[in-house]
Amino acid sequence: MKPIIKINNLTIQRDLKNILEINNLSISSNTVILGPNGAGKTTFLRLLLRDIYPLPREDTRVEILGKNRWNIWELRKYLGIVSHQLQGNIDPFATGFNVVLSGYFSSNGFYGIEKASEEQANHSKEILKSLELDYISNRAFHTLSTGEQRRTLLGRALVHEPDVLILDEPSSGMDLKAFVKYSNIIRNLMSVGKIIILVTHNINEIPPEIDNIILLNNGRITDTGVKEEMLTSEKMSGLYDIDVNVVEQNGFYNIIPS
């Protein structure tokens, strides 16, 4: 399969300090980027969102879906991203319906929706229904629970029916019921062919359908491989710099103290 993301010889700096360095990376299937806080995960996401750019060098390439240059508005039709940054930028008084509909206009929940077509409005309603969110259509975004907000943003990302979804620590702040519901939705999306790239520090939110793991720490990729080889006690102890044991049950993984 053609790579979704391909990066070569990349360096990103802040205050003249290297905060992300990637020599060679290719992602073409369901993948998790796993690392502790401060590992460089947020910087990686901002790179994909075109919020930041690498140092300009002749041998540096950042290809997304086979292209090195994208109009950011066009890219969002093919690559759905749900991030904490996006969650914080949504107008708190926008209704759940308007938030989903705003995905067509890459707005914060209001701007542009007056131009929405009947087809776009109906599709947004269908997405809310498919995510079991009909009841939040007229509720302000700030009144929703964390799980409801995250599902609403997922709906916003789905309006263009992208083939690829990038999810930033999707279960952060959720209670157990919300986590299980969200996890089942993500698994269902993978079952119908959506490719998921999950960015997280928490291995217990990694679905069984994930194929590959990329370990990120201190702004560098420290290891990559298939899930069964990466999610081991030895590798997780090294990644988080603490002795832990990794346990697996029914395809899910968890960490317990050593």
PDB file of C-alpha atoms in Angstrom, residues 18-258:
ATOM      1  CA  ASN A  18      16.125  20.317  18.036  1.00  0.00           C
ATOM      2  CA  ILE A  19      12.746  19.139  19.347  1.00  0.00           C
ATOM      3  CA  LEU A  20      11.944  16.539  16.675  1.00  0.00           C
ATOM      4  CA  GLU A  21      14.332  14.594  14.428  1.00  0.00           C
ATOM      5  CA  ILE A  22      13.156  11.867  12.046  1.00  0.00           C
ATOM      6  CA  ASN A  23      15.592  10.216   9.657  1.00  0.00           C
ATOM      7  CA  ASN A  24      13.209   7.819   7.951  1.00  0.00           C
ATOM      8  CA  LEU A  25       9.554   7.071   8.652  1.00  0.00           C
ATOM      9  CA  SER A  26       6.822   5.445   6.605  1.00  0.00           C
ATOM     10  CA  ILE A  27       3.256   4.772   7.801  1.00  0.00           C
ATOM     11  CA  SER A  28       0.865   2.795   5.607  1.00  0.00           C
ATOM     12  CA  SER A  29      -1.467   0.934   7.996  1.00  0.00           C
ATOM     13  CA  ASN A  30      -3.154   1.184  11.401  1.00  0.00           C
ATOM     14  CA  THR A  31      -0.376   2.560  13.589  1.00  0.00           C
ATOM     15  CA  VAL A  32       0.215   3.937  17.077  1.00  0.00           C
ATOM     16  CA  ILE A  33       2.799   6.595  17.890  1.00  0.00           C
ATOM     17  CA  LEU A  34       3.578   5.883  21.526  1.00  0.00           C
ATOM     18  CA  GLY A  35       5.662   7.868  23.947  1.00  0.00           C
ATOM     19  CA  PRO A  36       5.726   9.638  27.326  1.00  0.00           C
ATOM     20  CA  ASN A  37       4.745  13.257  27.842  1.00  0.00           C
ATOM     21  CA  GLY A  38       7.332  15.532  26.261  1.00  0.00           C
ATOM     22  CA  ALA A  39       8.395  12.875  23.756  1.00  0.00           C
ATOM     23  CA  GLY A  40       7.529  15.011  20.710  1.00  0.00           C
ATOM     24  CA  LYS A  41       4.045  13.704  19.939  1.00  0.00           C
ATOM     25  CA  THR A  42       2.424  17.149  19.891  1.00  0.00           C
ATOM     26  CA  THR A  43       5.172  18.466  17.630  1.00  0.00           C
ATOM     27  CA  PHE A  44       4.565  15.542  15.270  1.00  0.00           C
ATOM     28  CA  LEU A  45       0.838  16.353  15.140  1.00  0.00           C
ATOM     29  CA  ARG A  46       1.489  20.040  14.488  1.00  0.00           C
ATOM     30  CA  LEU A  47       3.770  19.026  11.634  1.00  0.00           C
ATOM     31  CA  LEU A  48       0.952  17.054  10.008  1.00  0.00           C
ATOM     32  CA  LEU A  49      -1.458  19.957  10.576  1.00  0.00           C
ATOM     33  CA  ARG A  50       1.039  22.289   8.888  1.00  0.00           C
ATOM     34  CA  ASP A  51       1.187  24.453  12.002  1.00  0.00           C
ATOM     35  CA  ILE A  52       4.977  24.130  12.044  1.00  0.00           C
ATOM     36  CA  TYR A  53       7.584  23.311   9.418  1.00  0.00           C
ATOM     37  CA  PRO A  54      10.980  21.570   9.432  1.00  0.00           C
ATOM     38  CA  LEU A  55      14.284  23.244   8.734  1.00  0.00           C
ATOM     39  CA  PRO A  56      14.521  23.856   4.968  1.00  0.00           C
ATOM     40  CA  ARG A  57      17.012  21.337   3.598  1.00  0.00           C
ATOM     41  CA  GLU A  58      17.252  19.788   0.146  1.00  0.00           C
ATOM     42  CA  ASP A  59      17.005  16.227   1.443  1.00  0.00           C
ATOM     43  CA  THR A  60      14.044  16.867   3.775  1.00  0.00           C
ATOM     44  CA  ARG A  61      10.703  15.482   2.660  1.00  0.00           C
ATOM     45  CA  VAL A  62       7.334  15.295   4.372  1.00  0.00           C
ATOM     46  CA  GLU A  63       4.863  13.464   2.156  1.00  0.00           C
ATOM     47  CA  ILE A  64       1.228  12.994   3.139  1.00  0.00           C
ATOM     48  CA  LEU A  65      -0.813  10.705   0.903  1.00  0.00           C
ATOM     49  CA  GLY A  66       1.943  10.869  -1.699  1.00  0.00           C
ATOM     50  CA  LYS A  67       2.190  14.658  -1.919  1.00  0.00           C
ATOM     51  CA  ASN A  68       4.860  16.956  -0.531  1.00  0.00           C
ATOM     52  CA  ARG A  69       2.735  20.112  -0.824  1.00  0.00           C
ATOM     53  CA  TRP A  70      -0.868  20.488   0.211  1.00  0.00           C
ATOM     54  CA  ASN A  71      -3.446  23.186   0.504  1.00  0.00           C
ATOM     55  CA  ILE A  72      -4.295  22.666   4.176  1.00  0.00           C
ATOM     56  CA  TRP A  73      -8.046  23.031   3.538  1.00  0.00           C
ATOM     57  CA  GLU A  74      -7.892  20.397   0.805  1.00  0.00           C
ATOM     58  CA  LEU A  75      -5.837  18.031   2.965  1.00  0.00           C
ATOM     59  CA  ARG A  76      -8.545  17.949   5.631  1.00  0.00           C
ATOM     60  CA  LYS A  77     -10.883  16.310   3.140  1.00  0.00           C
ATOM     61  CA  TYR A  78      -8.607  13.264   3.050  1.00  0.00           C
ATOM     62  CA  LEU A  79      -7.086  13.284   6.520  1.00  0.00           C
ATOM     63  CA  GLY A  80      -9.336  13.680   9.556  1.00  0.00           C
ATOM     64  CA  ILE A  81      -7.565  14.877  12.684  1.00  0.00           C
ATOM     65  CA  VAL A  82      -9.052  14.973  16.191  1.00  0.00           C
ATOM     66  CA  SER A  83      -6.702  16.701  18.625  1.00  0.00           C
ATOM     67  CA  HIS A  84      -6.710  18.447  21.997  1.00  0.00           C
ATOM     68  CA  GLN A  85      -5.792  21.664  20.191  1.00  0.00           C
ATOM     69  CA  LEU A  86      -8.920  21.383  18.059  1.00  0.00           C
ATOM     70  CA  GLN A  87     -11.061  20.646  21.119  1.00  0.00           C
ATOM     71  CA  GLY A  88      -9.815  23.848  22.750  1.00  0.00           C
ATOM     72  CA  ASN A  89     -10.456  25.931  19.637  1.00  0.00           C
ATOM     73  CA  ILE A  90     -14.119  25.000  19.175  1.00  0.00           C
ATOM     74  CA  ASP A  91     -16.563  27.774  20.069  1.00  0.00           C
ATOM     75  CA  PRO A  92     -17.972  26.645  23.433  1.00  0.00           C
ATOM     76  CA  PHE A  93     -21.459  27.902  22.548  1.00  0.00           C
ATOM     77  CA  ALA A  94     -21.715  26.118  19.192  1.00  0.00           C
ATOM     78  CA  THR A  95     -24.280  23.329  19.212  1.00  0.00           C
ATOM     79  CA  GLY A  96     -23.243  19.734  18.650  1.00  0.00           C
ATOM     80  CA  PHE A  97     -24.899  19.848  15.231  1.00  0.00           C
ATOM     81  CA  ASN A  98     -23.045  23.024  14.237  1.00  0.00           C
ATOM     82  CA  VAL A  99     -19.726  21.569  15.378  1.00  0.00           C
ATOM     83  CA  VAL A 100     -20.159  18.539  13.113  1.00  0.00           C
ATOM     84  CA  LEU A 101     -21.412  20.695  10.228  1.00  0.00           C
ATOM     85  CA  SER A 102     -18.437  23.060  10.638  1.00  0.00           C
ATOM     86  CA  GLY A 103     -16.173  20.245   9.452  1.00  0.00           C
ATOM     87  CA  TYR A 104     -17.178  21.151   5.893  1.00  0.00           C
ATOM     88  CA  PHE A 105     -15.731  24.632   6.388  1.00  0.00           C
ATOM     89  CA  SER A 106     -12.810  23.909   8.744  1.00  0.00           C
ATOM     90  CA  SER A 107     -14.287  26.492  11.107  1.00  0.00           C
ATOM     91  CA  ASN A 108     -14.671  26.599  14.882  1.00  0.00           C
ATOM     92  CA  GLY A 109     -18.352  25.705  15.022  1.00  0.00           C
ATOM     93  CA  PHE A 110     -20.114  28.715  13.501  1.00  0.00           C
ATOM     94  CA  TYR A 111     -18.320  30.476  10.661  1.00  0.00           C
ATOM     95  CA  GLY A 112     -19.415  29.263   7.234  1.00  0.00           C
ATOM     96  CA  ILE A 113     -22.296  27.061   8.326  1.00  0.00           C
ATOM     97  CA  GLU A 114     -24.840  29.514   6.932  1.00  0.00           C
ATOM     98  CA  LYS A 115     -23.562  28.413   3.515  1.00  0.00           C
ATOM     99  CA  ALA A 116     -24.232  24.754   4.227  1.00  0.00           C
ATOM    100  CA  SER A 117     -26.340  22.849   1.758  1.00  0.00           C
ATOM    101  CA  GLU A 118     -29.299  20.691   2.691  1.00  0.00           C
ATOM    102  CA  GLU A 119     -27.227  17.651   1.745  1.00  0.00           C
ATOM    103  CA  GLN A 120     -24.427  18.690   4.108  1.00  0.00           C
ATOM    104  CA  ALA A 121     -26.895  19.334   6.935  1.00  0.00           C
ATOM    105  CA  ASN A 122     -28.571  15.963   6.447  1.00  0.00           C
ATOM    106  CA  HIS A 123     -25.224  14.174   6.327  1.00  0.00           C
ATOM    107  CA  SER A 124     -24.194  15.852   9.595  1.00  0.00           C
ATOM    108  CA  LYS A 125     -27.421  14.636  11.216  1.00  0.00           C
ATOM    109  CA  GLU A 126     -26.744  11.105   9.960  1.00  0.00           C
ATOM    110  CA  ILE A 127     -23.249  11.177  11.450  1.00  0.00           C
ATOM    111  CA  LEU A 128     -24.582  12.324  14.821  1.00  0.00           C
ATOM    112  CA  LYS A 129     -27.072   9.480  14.739  1.00  0.00           C
ATOM    113  CA  SER A 130     -24.406   6.910  13.811  1.00  0.00           C
ATOM    114  CA  LEU A 131     -22.315   8.064  16.782  1.00  0.00           C
ATOM    115  CA  GLU A 132     -25.359   7.871  19.098  1.00  0.00           C
ATOM    116  CA  LEU A 133     -25.275  11.634  19.586  1.00  0.00           C
ATOM    117  CA  ASP A 134     -28.717  12.704  18.344  1.00  0.00           C
ATOM    118  CA  TYR A 135     -29.527  14.071  21.785  1.00  0.00           C
ATOM    119  CA  ILE A 136     -26.686  16.651  21.749  1.00  0.00           C
ATOM    120  CA  SER A 137     -27.672  18.269  18.438  1.00  0.00           C
ATOM    121  CA  ASN A 138     -28.990  21.420  20.122  1.00  0.00           C
ATOM    122  CA  ARG A 139     -26.725  21.435  23.156  1.00  0.00           C
ATOM    123  CA  ALA A 140     -23.817  23.860  23.519  1.00  0.00           C
ATOM    124  CA  PHE A 141     -20.405  22.244  23.124  1.00  0.00           C
ATOM    125  CA  HIS A 142     -19.233  23.397  26.557  1.00  0.00           C
ATOM    126  CA  THR A 143     -22.103  21.534  28.265  1.00  0.00           C
ATOM    127  CA  LEU A 144     -21.028  18.166  26.848  1.00  0.00           C
ATOM    128  CA  SER A 145     -18.933  15.630  28.729  1.00  0.00           C
ATOM    129  CA  THR A 146     -15.385  14.928  27.577  1.00  0.00           C
ATOM    130  CA  GLY A 147     -16.523  11.733  25.856  1.00  0.00           C
ATOM    131  CA  GLU A 148     -19.389  13.518  24.107  1.00  0.00           C
ATOM    132  CA  GLN A 149     -17.088  16.316  22.957  1.00  0.00           C
ATOM    133  CA  ARG A 150     -14.565  13.827  21.585  1.00  0.00           C
ATOM    134  CA  ARG A 151     -17.246  11.897  19.691  1.00  0.00           C
ATOM    135  CA  THR A 152     -18.642  15.168  18.323  1.00  0.00           C
ATOM    136  CA  LEU A 153     -15.192  16.139  17.037  1.00  0.00           C
ATOM    137  CA  LEU A 154     -14.865  12.681  15.512  1.00  0.00           C
ATOM    138  CA  GLY A 155     -18.148  13.325  13.721  1.00  0.00           C
ATOM    139  CA  ARG A 156     -16.759  16.646  12.506  1.00  0.00           C
ATOM    140  CA  ALA A 157     -13.738  14.821  11.068  1.00  0.00           C
ATOM    141  CA  LEU A 158     -15.990  12.263   9.351  1.00  0.00           C
ATOM    142  CA  VAL A 159     -18.083  14.690   7.281  1.00  0.00           C
ATOM    143  CA  HIS A 160     -15.675  14.378   4.345  1.00  0.00           C
ATOM    144  CA  GLU A 161     -15.525  10.595   4.802  1.00  0.00           C
ATOM    145  CA  PRO A 162     -11.708  10.574   4.944  1.00  0.00           C
ATOM    146  CA  ASP A 163      -9.845   7.311   4.511  1.00  0.00           C
ATOM    147  CA  VAL A 164      -7.422   8.182   7.333  1.00  0.00           C
ATOM    148  CA  LEU A 165      -8.090   9.442  10.872  1.00  0.00           C
ATOM    149  CA  ILE A 166      -5.399  10.729  13.211  1.00  0.00           C
ATOM    150  CA  LEU A 167      -6.475  10.676  16.858  1.00  0.00           C
ATOM    151  CA  ASP A 168      -4.589  12.491  19.609  1.00  0.00           C
ATOM    152  CA  GLU A 169      -4.865  10.664  22.969  1.00  0.00           C
ATOM    153  CA  PRO A 170      -8.556   9.993  22.323  1.00  0.00           C
ATOM    154  CA  SER A 171      -9.540   8.638  25.749  1.00  0.00           C
ATOM    155  CA  SER A 172      -7.851  11.332  27.857  1.00  0.00           C
ATOM    156  CA  GLY A 173     -10.274  12.619  30.494  1.00  0.00           C
ATOM    157  CA  MET A 174     -12.962  10.012  29.785  1.00  0.00           C
ATOM    158  CA  ASP A 175     -14.624   7.820  32.366  1.00  0.00           C
ATOM    159  CA  LEU A 176     -14.741   4.061  31.805  1.00  0.00           C
ATOM    160  CA  LYS A 177     -18.126   3.993  30.053  1.00  0.00           C
ATOM    161  CA  ALA A 178     -17.173   6.800  27.662  1.00  0.00           C
ATOM    162  CA  PHE A 179     -13.823   5.123  26.939  1.00  0.00           C
ATOM    163  CA  VAL A 180     -15.422   1.779  26.062  1.00  0.00           C
ATOM    164  CA  LYS A 181     -18.005   3.464  23.823  1.00  0.00           C
ATOM    165  CA  TYR A 182     -15.373   5.537  22.024  1.00  0.00           C
ATOM    166  CA  SER A 183     -13.071   2.537  21.662  1.00  0.00           C
ATOM    167  CA  ASN A 184     -15.865   0.497  20.080  1.00  0.00           C
ATOM    168  CA  ILE A 185     -16.561   3.299  17.590  1.00  0.00           C
ATOM    169  CA  ILE A 186     -12.891   3.410  16.563  1.00  0.00           C
ATOM    170  CA  ARG A 187     -12.813  -0.358  16.163  1.00  0.00           C
ATOM    171  CA  ASN A 188     -15.945  -0.244  14.015  1.00  0.00           C
ATOM    172  CA  LEU A 189     -14.358   2.412  11.802  1.00  0.00           C
ATOM    173  CA  MET A 190     -11.314   0.190  11.287  1.00  0.00           C
ATOM    174  CA  SER A 191     -13.574  -2.758  10.480  1.00  0.00           C
ATOM    175  CA  VAL A 192     -15.044  -0.837   7.530  1.00  0.00           C
ATOM    176  CA  GLY A 193     -11.650   0.126   6.154  1.00  0.00           C
ATOM    177  CA  LYS A 194     -10.716   3.399   7.861  1.00  0.00           C
ATOM    178  CA  ILE A 195      -7.022   3.643   8.693  1.00  0.00           C
ATOM    179  CA  ILE A 196      -6.318   4.911  12.203  1.00  0.00           C
ATOM    180  CA  ILE A 197      -3.135   6.614  13.344  1.00  0.00           C
ATOM    181  CA  LEU A 198      -3.294   6.920  17.109  1.00  0.00           C
ATOM    182  CA  VAL A 199      -0.995   9.236  19.078  1.00  0.00           C
ATOM    183  CA  THR A 200      -0.872   8.386  22.766  1.00  0.00           C
ATOM    184  CA  HIS A 201       1.142   7.789  25.926  1.00  0.00           C
ATOM    185  CA  ASN A 202      -1.300   5.183  27.220  1.00  0.00           C
ATOM    186  CA  ILE A 203      -1.084   1.635  25.866  1.00  0.00           C
ATOM    187  CA  ASN A 204      -4.455   0.554  27.257  1.00  0.00           C
ATOM    188  CA  GLU A 205      -6.265   2.647  24.625  1.00  0.00           C
ATOM    189  CA  ILE A 206      -4.571   0.792  21.755  1.00  0.00           C
ATOM    190  CA  PRO A 207      -7.206  -1.267  19.888  1.00  0.00           C
ATOM    191  CA  PRO A 208      -6.408  -4.895  18.977  1.00  0.00           C
ATOM    192  CA  GLU A 209      -6.702  -4.001  15.275  1.00  0.00           C
ATOM    193  CA  ILE A 210      -3.587  -1.812  15.390  1.00  0.00           C
ATOM    194  CA  ASP A 211      -0.763  -3.302  13.329  1.00  0.00           C
ATOM    195  CA  ASN A 212       2.366  -1.310  14.060  1.00  0.00           C
ATOM    196  CA  ILE A 213       3.878   0.712  16.899  1.00  0.00           C
ATOM    197  CA  ILE A 214       6.313   3.627  16.650  1.00  0.00           C
ATOM    198  CA  LEU A 215       8.126   4.442  19.900  1.00  0.00           C
ATOM    199  CA  LEU A 216       8.931   8.140  20.298  1.00  0.00           C
ATOM    200  CA  ASN A 217      11.042   9.656  23.065  1.00  0.00           C
ATOM    201  CA  ASN A 218      13.048  12.834  23.491  1.00  0.00           C
ATOM    202  CA  GLY A 219      12.082  13.984  20.004  1.00  0.00           C
ATOM    203  CA  ARG A 220      13.403  10.858  18.260  1.00  0.00           C
ATOM    204  CA  ILE A 221      12.029   7.543  17.063  1.00  0.00           C
ATOM    205  CA  THR A 222      13.656   4.937  19.266  1.00  0.00           C
ATOM    206  CA  ASP A 223      12.076   1.817  17.755  1.00  0.00           C
ATOM    207  CA  THR A 224       9.403   0.635  15.328  1.00  0.00           C
ATOM    208  CA  GLY A 225       7.818  -2.715  14.644  1.00  0.00           C
ATOM    209  CA  VAL A 226       4.732  -4.855  14.865  1.00  0.00           C
ATOM    210  CA  LYS A 227       2.622  -4.476  17.988  1.00  0.00           C
ATOM    211  CA  GLU A 228       3.533  -7.828  19.541  1.00  0.00           C
ATOM    212  CA  GLU A 229       7.246  -7.001  19.368  1.00  0.00           C
ATOM    213  CA  MET A 230       6.956  -3.436  20.661  1.00  0.00           C
ATOM    214  CA  LEU A 231       4.491  -3.818  23.545  1.00  0.00           C
ATOM    215  CA  THR A 232       6.761  -5.847  25.801  1.00  0.00           C
ATOM    216  CA  SER A 233       7.771  -5.309  29.416  1.00  0.00           C
ATOM    217  CA  GLU A 234      11.372  -4.658  28.392  1.00  0.00           C
ATOM    218  CA  LYS A 235      10.568  -2.063  25.738  1.00  0.00           C
ATOM    219  CA  MET A 236       7.954  -0.249  27.830  1.00  0.00           C
ATOM    220  CA  SER A 237      10.314  -0.144  30.820  1.00  0.00           C
ATOM    221  CA  GLY A 238      12.931   1.459  28.587  1.00  0.00           C
ATOM    222  CA  LEU A 239      10.498   3.896  26.986  1.00  0.00           C
ATOM    223  CA  TYR A 240       9.081   5.182  30.274  1.00  0.00           C
ATOM    224  CA  ASP A 241      12.288   4.754  32.302  1.00  0.00           C
ATOM    225  CA  ILE A 242      10.611   2.697  35.013  1.00  0.00           C
ATOM    226  CA  ASP A 243      10.294  -1.026  35.664  1.00  0.00           C
ATOM    227  CA  VAL A 244       6.879  -2.236  34.509  1.00  0.00           C
ATOM    228  CA  ASN A 245       5.194  -5.404  33.355  1.00  0.00           C
ATOM    229  CA  VAL A 246       3.028  -5.533  30.234  1.00  0.00           C
ATOM    230  CA  VAL A 247       0.014  -7.811  30.215  1.00  0.00           C
ATOM    231  CA  GLU A 248      -2.192  -8.722  27.247  1.00  0.00           C
ATOM    232  CA  GLN A 249      -5.756  -9.994  27.173  1.00  0.00           C
ATOM    233  CA  ASN A 250      -8.006 -10.392  24.147  1.00  0.00           C
ATOM    234  CA  GLY A 251      -5.716  -8.171  22.072  1.00  0.00           C
ATOM    235  CA  PHE A 252      -5.653  -5.310  24.593  1.00  0.00           C
ATOM    236  CA  TYR A 253      -2.501  -4.355  26.498  1.00  0.00           C
ATOM    237  CA  ASN A 254      -1.964  -2.766  29.873  1.00  0.00           C
ATOM    238  CA  ILE A 255       0.921  -1.784  32.122  1.00  0.00           C
ATOM    239  CA  ILE A 256       1.186  -2.806  35.758  1.00  0.00           C
ATOM    240  CA  PRO A 257       3.952  -1.926  38.246  1.00  0.00           C
ATOM    241  CA  SER A 258       6.862  -4.336  38.304  1.00  0.00           C
TER     242      SER A 258
END
